[in-house]
Coordinates of C-alpha atoms (C1' of nucleotides) in Angstrom, one line a residue:
Chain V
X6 CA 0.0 0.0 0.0
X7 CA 1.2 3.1 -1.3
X8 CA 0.0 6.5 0.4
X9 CA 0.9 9.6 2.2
X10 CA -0.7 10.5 6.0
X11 CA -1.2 14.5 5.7
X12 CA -2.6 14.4 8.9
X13 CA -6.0 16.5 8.0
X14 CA -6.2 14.1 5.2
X15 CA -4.6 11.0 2.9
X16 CA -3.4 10.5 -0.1
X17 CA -3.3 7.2 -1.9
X18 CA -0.7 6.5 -4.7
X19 CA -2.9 4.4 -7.0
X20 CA -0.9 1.6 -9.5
X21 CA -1.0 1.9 -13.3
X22 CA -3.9 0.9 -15.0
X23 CA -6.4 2.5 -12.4
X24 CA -9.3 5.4 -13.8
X25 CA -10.8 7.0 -10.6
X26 CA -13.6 8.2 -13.3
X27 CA -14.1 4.8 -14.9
X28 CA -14.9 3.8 -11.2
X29 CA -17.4 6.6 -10.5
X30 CA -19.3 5.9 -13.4
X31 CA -19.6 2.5 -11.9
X32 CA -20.7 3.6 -8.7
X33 CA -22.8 6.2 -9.9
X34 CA -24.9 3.2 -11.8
X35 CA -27.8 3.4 -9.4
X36 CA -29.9 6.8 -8.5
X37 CA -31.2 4.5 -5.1
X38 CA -27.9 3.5 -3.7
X39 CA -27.6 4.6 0.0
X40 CA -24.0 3.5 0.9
X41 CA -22.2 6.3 -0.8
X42 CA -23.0 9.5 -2.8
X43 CA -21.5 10.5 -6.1
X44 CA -21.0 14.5 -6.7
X45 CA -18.7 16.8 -8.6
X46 CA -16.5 13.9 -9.1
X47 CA -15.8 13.1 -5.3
X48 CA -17.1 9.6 -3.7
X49 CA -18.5 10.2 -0.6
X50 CA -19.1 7.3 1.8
X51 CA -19.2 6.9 5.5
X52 CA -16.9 3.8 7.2
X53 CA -16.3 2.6 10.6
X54 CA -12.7 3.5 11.2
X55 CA -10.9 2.0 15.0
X56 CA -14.9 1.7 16.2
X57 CA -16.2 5.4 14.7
X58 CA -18.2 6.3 11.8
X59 CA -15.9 8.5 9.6
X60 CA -17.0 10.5 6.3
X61 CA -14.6 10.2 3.4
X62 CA -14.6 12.3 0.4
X63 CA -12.4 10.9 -1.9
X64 CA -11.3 12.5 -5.2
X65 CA -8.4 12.3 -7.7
X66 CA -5.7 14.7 -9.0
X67 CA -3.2 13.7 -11.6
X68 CA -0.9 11.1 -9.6
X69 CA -3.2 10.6 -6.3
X70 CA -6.4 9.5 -4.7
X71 CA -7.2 12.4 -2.0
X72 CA -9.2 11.7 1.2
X73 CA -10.5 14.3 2.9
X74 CA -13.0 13.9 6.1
X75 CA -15.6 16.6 6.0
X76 CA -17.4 15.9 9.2
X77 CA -15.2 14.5 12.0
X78 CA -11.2 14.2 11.9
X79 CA -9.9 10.1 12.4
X80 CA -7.3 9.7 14.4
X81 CA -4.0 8.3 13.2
X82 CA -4.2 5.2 14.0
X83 CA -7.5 5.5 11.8
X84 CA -6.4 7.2 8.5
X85 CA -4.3 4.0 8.4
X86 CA -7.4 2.4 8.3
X87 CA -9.5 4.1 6.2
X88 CA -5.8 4.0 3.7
X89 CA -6.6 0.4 4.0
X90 CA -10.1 0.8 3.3
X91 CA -9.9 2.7 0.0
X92 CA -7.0 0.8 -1.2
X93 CA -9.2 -2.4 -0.9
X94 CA -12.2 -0.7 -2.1
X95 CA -10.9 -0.1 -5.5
X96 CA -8.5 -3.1 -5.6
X97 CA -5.5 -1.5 -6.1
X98 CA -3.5 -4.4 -5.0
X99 CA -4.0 -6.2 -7.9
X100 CA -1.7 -6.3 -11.4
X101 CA -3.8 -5.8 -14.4
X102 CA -0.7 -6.6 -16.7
X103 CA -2.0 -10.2 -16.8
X104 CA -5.5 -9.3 -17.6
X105 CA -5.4 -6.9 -19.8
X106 CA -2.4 -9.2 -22.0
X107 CA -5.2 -11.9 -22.3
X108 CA -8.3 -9.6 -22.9
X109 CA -6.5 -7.9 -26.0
X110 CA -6.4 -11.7 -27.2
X111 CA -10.4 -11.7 -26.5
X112 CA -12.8 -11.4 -29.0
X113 CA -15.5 -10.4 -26.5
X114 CA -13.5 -8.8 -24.2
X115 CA -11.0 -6.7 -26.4
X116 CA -13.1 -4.0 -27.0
X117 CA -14.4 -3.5 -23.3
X118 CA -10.7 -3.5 -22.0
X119 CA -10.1 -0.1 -24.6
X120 CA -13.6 1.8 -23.9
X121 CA -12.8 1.2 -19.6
X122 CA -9.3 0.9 -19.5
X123 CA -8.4 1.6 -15.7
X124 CA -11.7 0.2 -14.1
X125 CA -10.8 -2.2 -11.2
X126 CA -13.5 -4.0 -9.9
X127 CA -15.5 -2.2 -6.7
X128 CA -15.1 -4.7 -3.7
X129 CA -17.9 -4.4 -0.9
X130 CA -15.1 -5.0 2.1
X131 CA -17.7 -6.1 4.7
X132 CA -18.4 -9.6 4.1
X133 CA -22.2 -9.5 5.8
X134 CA -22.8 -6.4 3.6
X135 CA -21.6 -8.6 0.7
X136 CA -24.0 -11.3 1.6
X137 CA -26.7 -9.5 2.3
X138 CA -27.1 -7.5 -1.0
X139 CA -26.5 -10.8 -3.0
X140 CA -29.3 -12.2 -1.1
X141 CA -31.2 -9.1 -1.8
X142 CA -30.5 -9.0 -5.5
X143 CA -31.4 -13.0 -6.0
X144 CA -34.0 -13.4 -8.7
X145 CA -35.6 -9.4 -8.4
X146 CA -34.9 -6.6 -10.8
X147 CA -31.3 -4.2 -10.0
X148 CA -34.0 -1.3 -9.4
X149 CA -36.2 -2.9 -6.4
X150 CA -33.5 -4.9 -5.4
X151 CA -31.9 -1.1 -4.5
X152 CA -35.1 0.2 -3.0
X153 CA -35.1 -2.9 -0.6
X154 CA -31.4 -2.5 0.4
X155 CA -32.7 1.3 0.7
X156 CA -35.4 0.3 3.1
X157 CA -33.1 -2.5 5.2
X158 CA -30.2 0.1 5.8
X159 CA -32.4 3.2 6.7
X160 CA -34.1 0.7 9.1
X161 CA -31.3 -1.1 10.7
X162 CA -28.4 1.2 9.5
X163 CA -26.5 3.8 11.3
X164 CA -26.3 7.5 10.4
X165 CA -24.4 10.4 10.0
X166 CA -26.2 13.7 8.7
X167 CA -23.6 16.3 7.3
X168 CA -25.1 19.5 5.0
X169 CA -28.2 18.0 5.0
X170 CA -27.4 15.1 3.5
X171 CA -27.8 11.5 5.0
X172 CA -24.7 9.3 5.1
X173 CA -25.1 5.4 6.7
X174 CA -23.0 2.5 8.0
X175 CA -24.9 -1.1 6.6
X176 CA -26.4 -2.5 9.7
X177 CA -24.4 -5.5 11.5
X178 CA -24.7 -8.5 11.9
X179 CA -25.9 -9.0 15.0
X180 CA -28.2 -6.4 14.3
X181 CA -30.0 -8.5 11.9
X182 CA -29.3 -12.2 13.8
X183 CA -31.8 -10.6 16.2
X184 CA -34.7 -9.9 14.1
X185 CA -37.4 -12.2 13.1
X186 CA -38.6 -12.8 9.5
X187 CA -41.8 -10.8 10.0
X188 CA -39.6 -7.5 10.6
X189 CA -38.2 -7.7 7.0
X190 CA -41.2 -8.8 5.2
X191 CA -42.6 -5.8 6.9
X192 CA -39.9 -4.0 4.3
X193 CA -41.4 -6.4 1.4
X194 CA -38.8 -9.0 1.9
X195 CA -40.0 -12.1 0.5
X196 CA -40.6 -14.6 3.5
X197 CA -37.9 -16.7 1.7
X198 CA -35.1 -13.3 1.6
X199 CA -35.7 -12.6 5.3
X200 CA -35.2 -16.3 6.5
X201 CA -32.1 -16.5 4.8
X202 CA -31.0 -12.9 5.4
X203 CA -31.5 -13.8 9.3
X204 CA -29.8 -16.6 8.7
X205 CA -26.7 -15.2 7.4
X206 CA -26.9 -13.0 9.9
X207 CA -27.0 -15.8 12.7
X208 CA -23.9 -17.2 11.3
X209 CA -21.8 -14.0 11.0
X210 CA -22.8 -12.9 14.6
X211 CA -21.9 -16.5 15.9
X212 CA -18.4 -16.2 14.7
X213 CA -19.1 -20.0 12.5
X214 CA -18.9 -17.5 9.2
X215 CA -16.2 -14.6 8.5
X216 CA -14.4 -12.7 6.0
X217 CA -11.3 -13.8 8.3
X218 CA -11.9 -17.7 8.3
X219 CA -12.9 -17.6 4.7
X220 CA -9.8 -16.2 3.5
X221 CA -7.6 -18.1 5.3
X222 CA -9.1 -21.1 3.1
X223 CA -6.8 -19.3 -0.3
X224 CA -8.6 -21.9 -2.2
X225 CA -11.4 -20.8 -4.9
X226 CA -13.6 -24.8 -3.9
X227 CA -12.7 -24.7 -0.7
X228 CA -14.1 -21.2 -0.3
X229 CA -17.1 -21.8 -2.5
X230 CA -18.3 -24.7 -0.6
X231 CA -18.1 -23.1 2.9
X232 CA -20.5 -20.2 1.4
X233 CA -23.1 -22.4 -0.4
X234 CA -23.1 -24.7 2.8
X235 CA -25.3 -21.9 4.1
X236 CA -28.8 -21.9 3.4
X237 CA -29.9 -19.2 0.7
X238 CA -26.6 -18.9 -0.7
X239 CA -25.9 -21.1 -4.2
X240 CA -23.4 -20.9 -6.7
X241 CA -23.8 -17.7 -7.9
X242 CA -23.9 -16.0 -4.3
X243 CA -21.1 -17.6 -3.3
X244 CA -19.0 -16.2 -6.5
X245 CA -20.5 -13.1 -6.5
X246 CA -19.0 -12.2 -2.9
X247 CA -16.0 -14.1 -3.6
X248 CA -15.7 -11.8 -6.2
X249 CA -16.7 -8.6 -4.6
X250 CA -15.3 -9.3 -1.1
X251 CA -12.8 -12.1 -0.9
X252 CA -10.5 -11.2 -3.3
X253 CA -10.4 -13.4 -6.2
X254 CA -10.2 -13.2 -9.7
X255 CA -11.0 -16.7 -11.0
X256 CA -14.4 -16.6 -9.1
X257 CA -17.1 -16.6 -11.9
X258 CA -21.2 -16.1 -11.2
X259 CA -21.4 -17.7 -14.5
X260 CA -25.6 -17.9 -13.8
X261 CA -25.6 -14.3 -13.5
X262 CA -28.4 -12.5 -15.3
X263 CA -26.2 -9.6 -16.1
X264 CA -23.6 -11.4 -17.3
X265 CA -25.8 -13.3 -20.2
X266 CA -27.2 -10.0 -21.3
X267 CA -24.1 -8.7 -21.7
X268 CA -22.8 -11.5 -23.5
X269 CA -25.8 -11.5 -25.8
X270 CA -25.2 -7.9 -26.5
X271 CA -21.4 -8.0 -27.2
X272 CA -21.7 -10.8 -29.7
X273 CA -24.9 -10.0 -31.4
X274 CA -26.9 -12.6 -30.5
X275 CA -30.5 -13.0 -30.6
X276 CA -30.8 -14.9 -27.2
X277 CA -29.1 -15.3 -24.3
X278 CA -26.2 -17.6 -24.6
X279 CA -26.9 -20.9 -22.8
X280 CA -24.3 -22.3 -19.6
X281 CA -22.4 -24.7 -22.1
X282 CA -21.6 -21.6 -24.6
X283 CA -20.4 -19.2 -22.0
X284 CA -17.9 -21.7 -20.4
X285 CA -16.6 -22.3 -24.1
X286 CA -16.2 -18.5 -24.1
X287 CA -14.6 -18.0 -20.8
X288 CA -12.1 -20.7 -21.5
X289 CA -9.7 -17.8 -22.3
X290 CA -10.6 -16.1 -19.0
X291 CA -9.0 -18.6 -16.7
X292 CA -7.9 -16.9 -13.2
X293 CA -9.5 -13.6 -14.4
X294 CA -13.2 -14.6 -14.6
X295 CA -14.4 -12.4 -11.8
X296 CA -12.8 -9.0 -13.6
X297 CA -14.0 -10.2 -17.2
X298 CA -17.3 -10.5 -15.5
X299 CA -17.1 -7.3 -14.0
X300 CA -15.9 -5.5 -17.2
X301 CA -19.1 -6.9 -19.1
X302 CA -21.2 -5.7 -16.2
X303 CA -20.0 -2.2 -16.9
X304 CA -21.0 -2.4 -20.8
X305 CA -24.4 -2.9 -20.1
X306 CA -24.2 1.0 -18.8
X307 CA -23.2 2.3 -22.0
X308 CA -26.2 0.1 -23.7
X309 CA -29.6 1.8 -21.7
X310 CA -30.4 -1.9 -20.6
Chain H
dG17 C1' -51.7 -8.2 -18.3
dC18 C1' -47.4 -10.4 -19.2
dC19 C1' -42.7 -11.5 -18.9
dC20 C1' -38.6 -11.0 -16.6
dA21 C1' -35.5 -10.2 -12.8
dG22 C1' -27.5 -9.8 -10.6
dG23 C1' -31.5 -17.4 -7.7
dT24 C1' -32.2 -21.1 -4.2
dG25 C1' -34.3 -25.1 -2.2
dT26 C1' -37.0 -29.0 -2.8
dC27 C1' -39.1 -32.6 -5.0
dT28 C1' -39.3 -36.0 -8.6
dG29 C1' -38.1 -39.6 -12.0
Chain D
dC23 C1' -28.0 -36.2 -11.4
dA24 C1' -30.9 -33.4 -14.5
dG25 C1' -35.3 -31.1 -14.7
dA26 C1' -39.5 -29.0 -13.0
dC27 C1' -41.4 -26.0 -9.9
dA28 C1' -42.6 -22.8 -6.0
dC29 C1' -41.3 -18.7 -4.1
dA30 C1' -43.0 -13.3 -4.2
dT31 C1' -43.0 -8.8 -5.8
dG32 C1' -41.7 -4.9 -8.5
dG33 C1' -40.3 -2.9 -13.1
dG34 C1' -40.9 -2.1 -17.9

DNA sequence: GCCCAGGTGTCTG
DNA sequence: CAGACACATGGG
């Protein structure tokens, strides 16, 4: 990790091969997301930093990532935290070299690596928040799937209000583990959703499930397995946050939704392509699945789907 | 009104 | 082990 403590704020000395404003346009994708705020080209999102809710606002000048804390100044122990935090965030640690070398190889892929050259993939560091929006998401449209996260976080979530504006911390775990199913159908959860958004929960707050033990596994099946040994998570929950949170390039939600229409789009088809097809496709992607995923993901912004 | 949605669990042959 | 089906509700 590269950056400089300034005291009042940070600066982060991104790698090659990193576009802050390829990542915005990312996060900018929904107008219902609640866990950050998109303005003037800054990124503002509230953390836990050493126990304390901290707002970032984190912009870009020619060689650095700045972080600034409008509301409340972390201590130092802290910024190196919240240096942490961001450098995680947008995956900085990883060496697109590899990825980018193949891609240019890639008939699908190719073009996508030119138009968003410098996009990383946007991790979700918290491993319950992770789970829980996959859970949210399963089988429901992107849009309501936002206004229910929306609904959970304003519910269950912490707050900090700064100008007028509403920043929030996703709830915990334990938060949650102590609900019962009729709370979150109260927020038109599906019965099914809440029981195995609870459930999650249960786990996470118990200590059996965490980001910690999980990674310590540094093995893509062995990983997998652990998640989809939990009720409500399947194959494609279990990649999905393996992608997003647990650090891993080869995971691949290859049942994803997103990821056919995509696929259909950038090769003209007519219909989605079937399971068999895309694995014939990805055979080129090996050990970068999860980032040509996330780079198709992105193209269906540019085509008003 | 109808089809689809960033799926999963369960049941059946 | 593959295939069908229920779930449950909003968005377009």
């Amino acid at each position: 990790m590269d950056w400089i403590d300034r005291g009042t704020s940070i600066e982060i000395i991104p790698p090659s091969e990193f576009d802050f404003k390829e990542c915005l346009v990312y996060l900018e994708r929904s107008d219902r997301e609640v866990m950050h705020q998109v303005r003037n080209g800054f990124l503002y999102k509230l953390i836990k930093a050493n126990q304390e809710p901290v707002l970032l606002k984190i912009g870009k000048s020619s060689d650095a990532i700045h972080v600034e804390f409008p509301a409340n100044y972390p201590s130092s122990k802290s910024r190196r935290e919240i240096a942490a935090y961001v450098w995680e965030l947008f995956d900085l640690e990883r060496d697109l070299t590899p990825f980018y070398e193949m891609a240019s190889r890639d008939k699908v892929l190719h073009t996508l690596i030119d138009k968003y050259h410098g996009l990383r993939i946007i991790r979700i560091p918290d491993l319950f928040e992770a789970l829980a929006w996959a859970i949210i998401g399963q089988q429901i449209n992107l849009a309501f799937a936002y206004t229910l996260k929306k609904r959970f976080v304003e519910q269950y979530g912490e707050k900090l209000a700064y100008k007028g504006f509403d920043f929030w911390l996703f709830p915990d775990a334990q938060t949650i583990a102590s609900l019962e199913t009729d709370d979150l159908k109260g927020l038109q959860f599906s019965a099914r959703k809440a029981e195995y958004m609870i459930g999650v929960a249960k786990e996470m707050a118990s200590g059996k499930l965490s980001k910690e033990s999980l990674l310590q596994k540094n093995d893509l099946g062995e990983m997998q397995k652990a998640l989809i040994a939990i009720r409500g998570i399947g194959a494609w929950t279990a990649d999905y946050c393996i992608m997003k949170c647990l650090n891993s390039t080869a995971a691949f939600p290859i049942s994803d939704v997103g990821l056919h229409n995509a696929l259909k789009m950038q090769l003209g088809m007519n219909r989605k392509p079937a399971i068999e097809e895309i694995k014939e496709i990805a055979a080129n992607w090996k050990g970068w699945e999860a980032y040509a995923t996330f780079y198709l993901w992105r193209s269906l912004y540019d085509e008003g789907l």
